[in-house]
DNA sequence: GACATATGTTGACAGCGGCCACATGATCTG
DNA sequence: CAGATCATGTGGCCGCTGTCAACATATGTC
């Protein structure tokens, strides 16, 4: 997350302005969500005049889209991490698969609660630019959050924990559930819910989905 | 949704500026979501100078909060309508209760898809003002969306369709699921999903929740 | 060395939120 | 009825933003 500069300080050309602007934008998003990703402030933080950004981004939405991709990647990486921690990769039994599936959901909500600015930004992709270029929004495995969830569901099916007939569409339902809970908790009417009840709501939700799938 | 003016046109005092501003804000929200609820444009549409609004609202967020309440009410009213249509009020059997519960969810998503601007605005209550005053955000029955959902769940329990032990927390799970689906469909990565798959996703989600609760 | 291109700067404009001083009209009081 | 008082609306100003146009500087190429 550090700003990397390849040119000398004080030189006319920045040398790495594009990524420096995205870095600054990511920091702004962390502090204040998508609305805080602002061209002038990002330029300021990159140590550059307010118009230099236009050499690298068509407009503010273009920068925001890049920042959104970074945030989505951060979500994917936390999910990968928690999935790996949930059970050793060698454990390909049903128990391990279920643990990993559950970890996928908890990681999603954990990310939303610990980095609400990033979480909100991850889903604030400007309407016209929702094709994130190339590897935008992916984790280290090359999978995005939805693919990671799908992979865990596939594993549960493979381990016999879910009839294959039930598999199609399951990721949308599971995703919707955790996404909705996250939104309601960070921005929505549940934002005042005390911590124990938040945990209970998440457990209840995961139990219900697991049973219902 | 019409602007009601009690004073003569051209008179110095508007006579009903507060509600006129909210009306204008509601229209702006419909067109462009919460970010489009802007003091100056609302004032313009109310036929008043850009500063008159400050006699009725402390700041932009204050107006936005009022608009959010209106949007939440609109959601509640559509839910009430669809609940009433799902089964005659006389039908207090399990089948009727289940129909009404399902209608609660479909109405929620229907509202989000048909009035995305209002839907997003309903949940964009400014952080500091999330105490909506008095009857803000309620439907004609005096219940808000969450209470309406809770009432349907209670009815299902009463009709024997859900063990009372399973009731606590169920509204959060059900709410999260439909809310998440709505968000992913209108703003999120599912916004390009074709209509048939949208319907299928909603059916799948409601089935899963119903089974799992 | 001269030119072309990529990159960064300065200056300008409009729209926004928010404050101030002021104007106008309604209402209350004697 | 007349004057005071208060509520409400106006106009001007500031700083912030995005965006455009014109200009400046560095880099690379013949």
mmCIF file of N, CA, C and O (backbone and C1' of nucleotides) in Angstrom, chain D residues 9-30:
data_model
loop_
_atom_site.group_PDB
_atom_site.id
_atom_site.type_symbol
_atom_site.label_atom_id
_atom_site.label_comp_id
_atom_site.label_asym_id
_atom_site.label_seq_id
_atom_site.Cartn_x
_atom_site.Cartn_y
_atom_site.Cartn_z
ATOM 1 P P DG D 9 -39.794 29.998 2.917
ATOM 2 O "O5'" DG D 9 -38.974 31.053 2.037
ATOM 3 C "C5'" DG D 9 -39.679 32.124 1.425
ATOM 4 C "C4'" DG D 9 -38.715 33.106 0.786
ATOM 5 C "C3'" DG D 9 -37.666 32.493 -0.155
ATOM 6 O "O3'" DG D 9 -37.635 33.244 -1.370
ATOM 7 C "C1'" DG D 9 -36.613 33.846 1.444
ATOM 8 P P DT D 10 -36.448 32.991 -2.437
ATOM 9 O "O5'" DT D 10 -35.450 34.183 -2.123
ATOM 10 C "C5'" DT D 10 -35.911 35.522 -2.141
ATOM 11 C "C4'" DT D 10 -34.759 36.488 -2.377
ATOM 12 C "C3'" DT D 10 -33.750 36.036 -3.432
ATOM 13 O "O3'" DT D 10 -33.413 37.154 -4.249
ATOM 14 C "C1'" DT D 10 -32.636 36.399 -1.384
ATOM 15 P P DG D 11 -32.543 36.975 -5.580
ATOM 16 O "O5'" DG D 11 -31.100 37.568 -5.195
ATOM 17 C "C5'" DG D 11 -31.010 38.612 -4.253
ATOM 18 C "C4'" DG D 11 -29.550 38.949 -4.001
ATOM 19 C "C3'" DG D 11 -28.568 38.461 -5.059
ATOM 20 O "O3'" DG D 11 -27.640 39.500 -5.332
ATOM 21 C "C1'" DG D 11 -28.009 37.538 -2.946
ATOM 22 P P DG D 12 -26.321 39.225 -6.239
ATOM 23 O "O5'" DG D 12 -25.165 38.971 -5.146
ATOM 24 C "C5'" DG D 12 -25.035 39.868 -4.036
ATOM 25 C "C4'" DG D 12 -23.867 39.460 -3.157
ATOM 26 C "C3'" DG D 12 -22.619 39.001 -3.925
ATOM 27 O "O3'" DG D 12 -21.472 39.522 -3.277
ATOM 28 C "C1'" DG D 12 -23.267 37.327 -2.420
ATOM 29 P P DC D 13 -20.018 39.414 -3.968
ATOM 30 O "O5'" DC D 13 -19.266 38.275 -3.134
ATOM 31 C "C5'" DC D 13 -18.967 38.508 -1.757
ATOM 32 C "C4'" DC D 13 -18.594 37.215 -1.084
ATOM 33 C "C3'" DC D 13 -17.436 36.453 -1.745
ATOM 34 O "O3'" DC D 13 -16.256 36.615 -0.963
ATOM 35 C "C1'" DC D 13 -19.209 34.998 -1.015
ATOM 36 P P DC D 14 -14.875 36.080 -1.555
ATOM 37 O "O5'" DC D 14 -14.749 34.633 -0.906
ATOM 38 C "C5'" DC D 14 -14.823 34.483 0.508
ATOM 39 C "C4'" DC D 14 -14.819 33.007 0.842
ATOM 40 C "C3'" DC D 14 -13.760 32.214 0.070
ATOM 41 O "O3'" DC D 14 -12.809 31.679 0.973
ATOM 42 C "C1'" DC D 14 -15.893 31.134 -0.017
ATOM 43 P P DG D 15 -11.446 31.053 0.373
ATOM 44 O "O5'" DG D 15 -11.785 29.486 0.387
ATOM 45 C "C5'" DG D 15 -12.275 28.856 1.564
ATOM 46 C "C4'" DG D 15 -12.693 27.442 1.232
ATOM 47 C "C3'" DG D 15 -11.671 26.681 0.372
ATOM 48 O "O3'" DG D 15 -11.489 25.376 0.885
ATOM 49 C "C1'" DG D 15 -13.786 26.657 -0.664
ATOM 50 P P DC D 16 -10.314 24.484 0.226
ATOM 51 O "O5'" DC D 16 -11.099 23.340 -0.561
ATOM 52 C "C5'" DC D 16 -11.917 22.412 0.144
ATOM 53 C "C4'" DC D 16 -12.917 21.796 -0.794
ATOM 54 C "C3'" DC D 16 -12.308 21.146 -2.037
ATOM 55 O "O3'" DC D 16 -11.982 19.789 -1.761
ATOM 56 C "C1'" DC D 16 -14.323 22.331 -2.540
ATOM 57 P P DT D 17 -11.108 19.010 -2.809
ATOM 58 O "O5'" DT D 17 -12.127 18.744 -4.012
ATOM 59 C "C5'" DT D 17 -13.179 17.796 -3.874
ATOM 60 C "C4'" DT D 17 -14.103 17.843 -5.069
ATOM 61 C "C3'" DT D 17 -13.453 17.473 -6.389
ATOM 62 O "O3'" DT D 17 -13.570 16.093 -6.602
ATOM 63 C "C1'" DT D 17 -14.890 19.391 -6.618
ATOM 64 P P DG D 18 -12.738 15.464 -7.830
ATOM 65 O "O5'" DG D 18 -13.572 15.963 -9.110
ATOM 66 C "C5'" DG D 18 -14.832 15.377 -9.381
ATOM 67 C "C4'" DG D 18 -15.343 15.848 -10.736
ATOM 68 C "C3'" DG D 18 -14.504 15.360 -11.924
ATOM 69 O "O3'" DG D 18 -15.369 15.002 -12.993
ATOM 70 C "C1'" DG D 18 -14.527 17.729 -11.875
ATOM 71 P P DT D 19 -14.795 14.280 -14.243
ATOM 72 O "O5'" DT D 19 -14.439 15.486 -15.230
ATOM 73 C "C5'" DT D 19 -15.476 16.390 -15.634
ATOM 74 C "C4'" DT D 19 -14.887 17.533 -16.416
ATOM 75 C "C3'" DT D 19 -13.837 17.118 -17.459
ATOM 76 O "O3'" DT D 19 -14.342 17.420 -18.744
ATOM 77 C "C1'" DT D 19 -13.190 19.059 -16.270
ATOM 78 P P DC D 20 -13.599 16.919 -20.057
ATOM 79 O "O5'" DC D 20 -13.080 18.284 -20.710
ATOM 80 C "C5'" DC D 20 -13.991 19.348 -20.924
ATOM 81 C "C4'" DC D 20 -13.232 20.639 -21.184
ATOM 82 C "C3'" DC D 20 -12.124 20.521 -22.223
ATOM 83 O "O3'" DC D 20 -12.348 21.426 -23.297
ATOM 84 C "C1'" DC D 20 -11.356 21.635 -20.262
ATOM 85 P P DA D 21 -11.405 21.310 -24.600
ATOM 86 O "O5'" DA D 21 -10.426 22.559 -24.452
ATOM 87 C "C5'" DA D 21 -10.917 23.780 -23.911
ATOM 88 C "C4'" DA D 21 -9.786 24.790 -23.831
ATOM 89 C "C3'" DA D 21 -8.707 24.619 -24.909
ATOM 90 O "O3'" DA D 21 -8.264 25.899 -25.334
ATOM 91 C "C1'" DA D 21 -7.723 24.403 -22.773
ATOM 92 P P DA D 22 -7.155 26.013 -26.493
ATOM 93 O "O5'" DA D 22 -5.855 26.511 -25.706
ATOM 94 C "C5'" DA D 22 -5.977 27.615 -24.816
ATOM 95 C "C4'" DA D 22 -4.679 27.809 -24.074
ATOM 96 C "C3'" DA D 22 -3.425 27.735 -24.969
ATOM 97 O "O3'" DA D 22 -2.569 28.811 -24.659
ATOM 98 C "C1'" DA D 22 -3.241 26.220 -23.164
ATOM 99 P P DC D 23 -1.148 28.971 -25.457
ATOM 100 O "O5'" DC D 23 -0.090 28.413 -24.395
ATOM 101 C "C5'" DC D 23 -0.091 28.946 -23.069
ATOM 102 C "C4'" DC D 23 0.794 28.096 -22.186
ATOM 103 C "C3'" DC D 23 2.227 27.904 -22.707
ATOM 104 O "O3'" DC D 23 3.124 28.436 -21.752
ATOM 105 C "C1'" DC D 23 1.300 25.868 -21.914
ATOM 106 P P DA D 24 4.747 28.322 -22.028
ATOM 107 O "O5'" DA D 24 5.159 27.038 -21.174
ATOM 108 C "C5'" DA D 24 5.001 27.071 -19.759
ATOM 109 C "C4'" DA D 24 5.675 25.851 -19.149
ATOM 110 C "C3'" DA D 24 7.126 25.628 -19.604
ATOM 111 O "O3'" DA D 24 7.870 25.237 -18.466
ATOM 112 C "C1'" DA D 24 5.845 23.706 -20.080
ATOM 113 P P DT D 25 9.459 25.243 -18.490
ATOM 114 O "O5'" DT D 25 9.816 23.697 -18.438
ATOM 115 C "C5'" DT D 25 9.275 22.906 -17.389
ATOM 116 C "C4'" DT D 25 9.375 21.455 -17.751
ATOM 117 C "C3'" DT D 25 10.768 20.985 -18.188
ATOM 118 O "O3'" DT D 25 11.129 19.908 -17.362
ATOM 119 C "C1'" DT D 25 9.114 20.140 -19.603
ATOM 120 P P DA D 26 12.672 19.573 -17.072
ATOM 121 O "O5'" DA D 26 12.744 18.035 -17.501
ATOM 122 C "C5'" DA D 26 11.930 17.092 -16.820
ATOM 123 C "C4'" DA D 26 11.549 15.987 -17.761
ATOM 124 C "C3'" DA D 26 12.723 15.147 -18.295
ATOM 125 O "O3'" DA D 26 12.535 13.825 -17.873
ATOM 126 C "C1'" DA D 26 11.184 15.704 -20.004
ATOM 127 P P DT D 27 13.688 12.738 -18.020
ATOM 128 O "O5'" DT D 27 13.268 11.873 -19.289
ATOM 129 C "C5'" DT D 27 11.904 11.531 -19.477
ATOM 130 C "C4'" DT D 27 11.723 10.835 -20.819
ATOM 131 C "C3'" DT D 27 12.973 10.112 -21.335
ATOM 132 O "O3'" DT D 27 12.607 8.810 -21.723
ATOM 133 C "C1'" DT D 27 12.127 11.570 -22.983
ATOM 134 P P DG D 28 13.707 7.750 -22.229
ATOM 135 O "O5'" DG D 28 13.363 7.619 -23.778
ATOM 136 C "C5'" DG D 28 11.991 7.558 -24.187
ATOM 137 C "C4'" DG D 28 11.897 7.741 -25.693
ATOM 138 C "C3'" DG D 28 12.997 7.005 -26.468
ATOM 139 O "O3'" DG D 28 12.439 6.519 -27.689
ATOM 140 C "C1'" DG D 28 13.039 9.271 -27.019
ATOM 141 P P DT D 29 13.254 5.504 -28.621
ATOM 142 O "O5'" DT D 29 12.581 5.780 -30.053
ATOM 143 C "C5'" DT D 29 11.832 6.994 -30.227
ATOM 144 C "C4'" DT D 29 12.147 7.609 -31.573
ATOM 145 C "C3'" DT D 29 13.180 6.865 -32.431
ATOM 146 O "O3'" DT D 29 12.817 6.964 -33.809
ATOM 147 C "C1'" DT D 29 13.956 9.024 -32.028
ATOM 148 P P DC D 30 13.512 5.957 -34.851
ATOM 149 O "O5'" DC D 30 14.149 6.918 -35.961
ATOM 150 C "C5'" DC D 30 13.274 7.712 -36.776
ATOM 151 C "C4'" DC D 30 14.019 8.962 -37.255
ATOM 152 C "C3'" DC D 30 15.212 8.663 -38.154
ATOM 153 O "O3'" DC D 30 14.933 9.085 -39.489
ATOM 154 C "C1'" DC D 30 15.749 10.292 -36.461
#
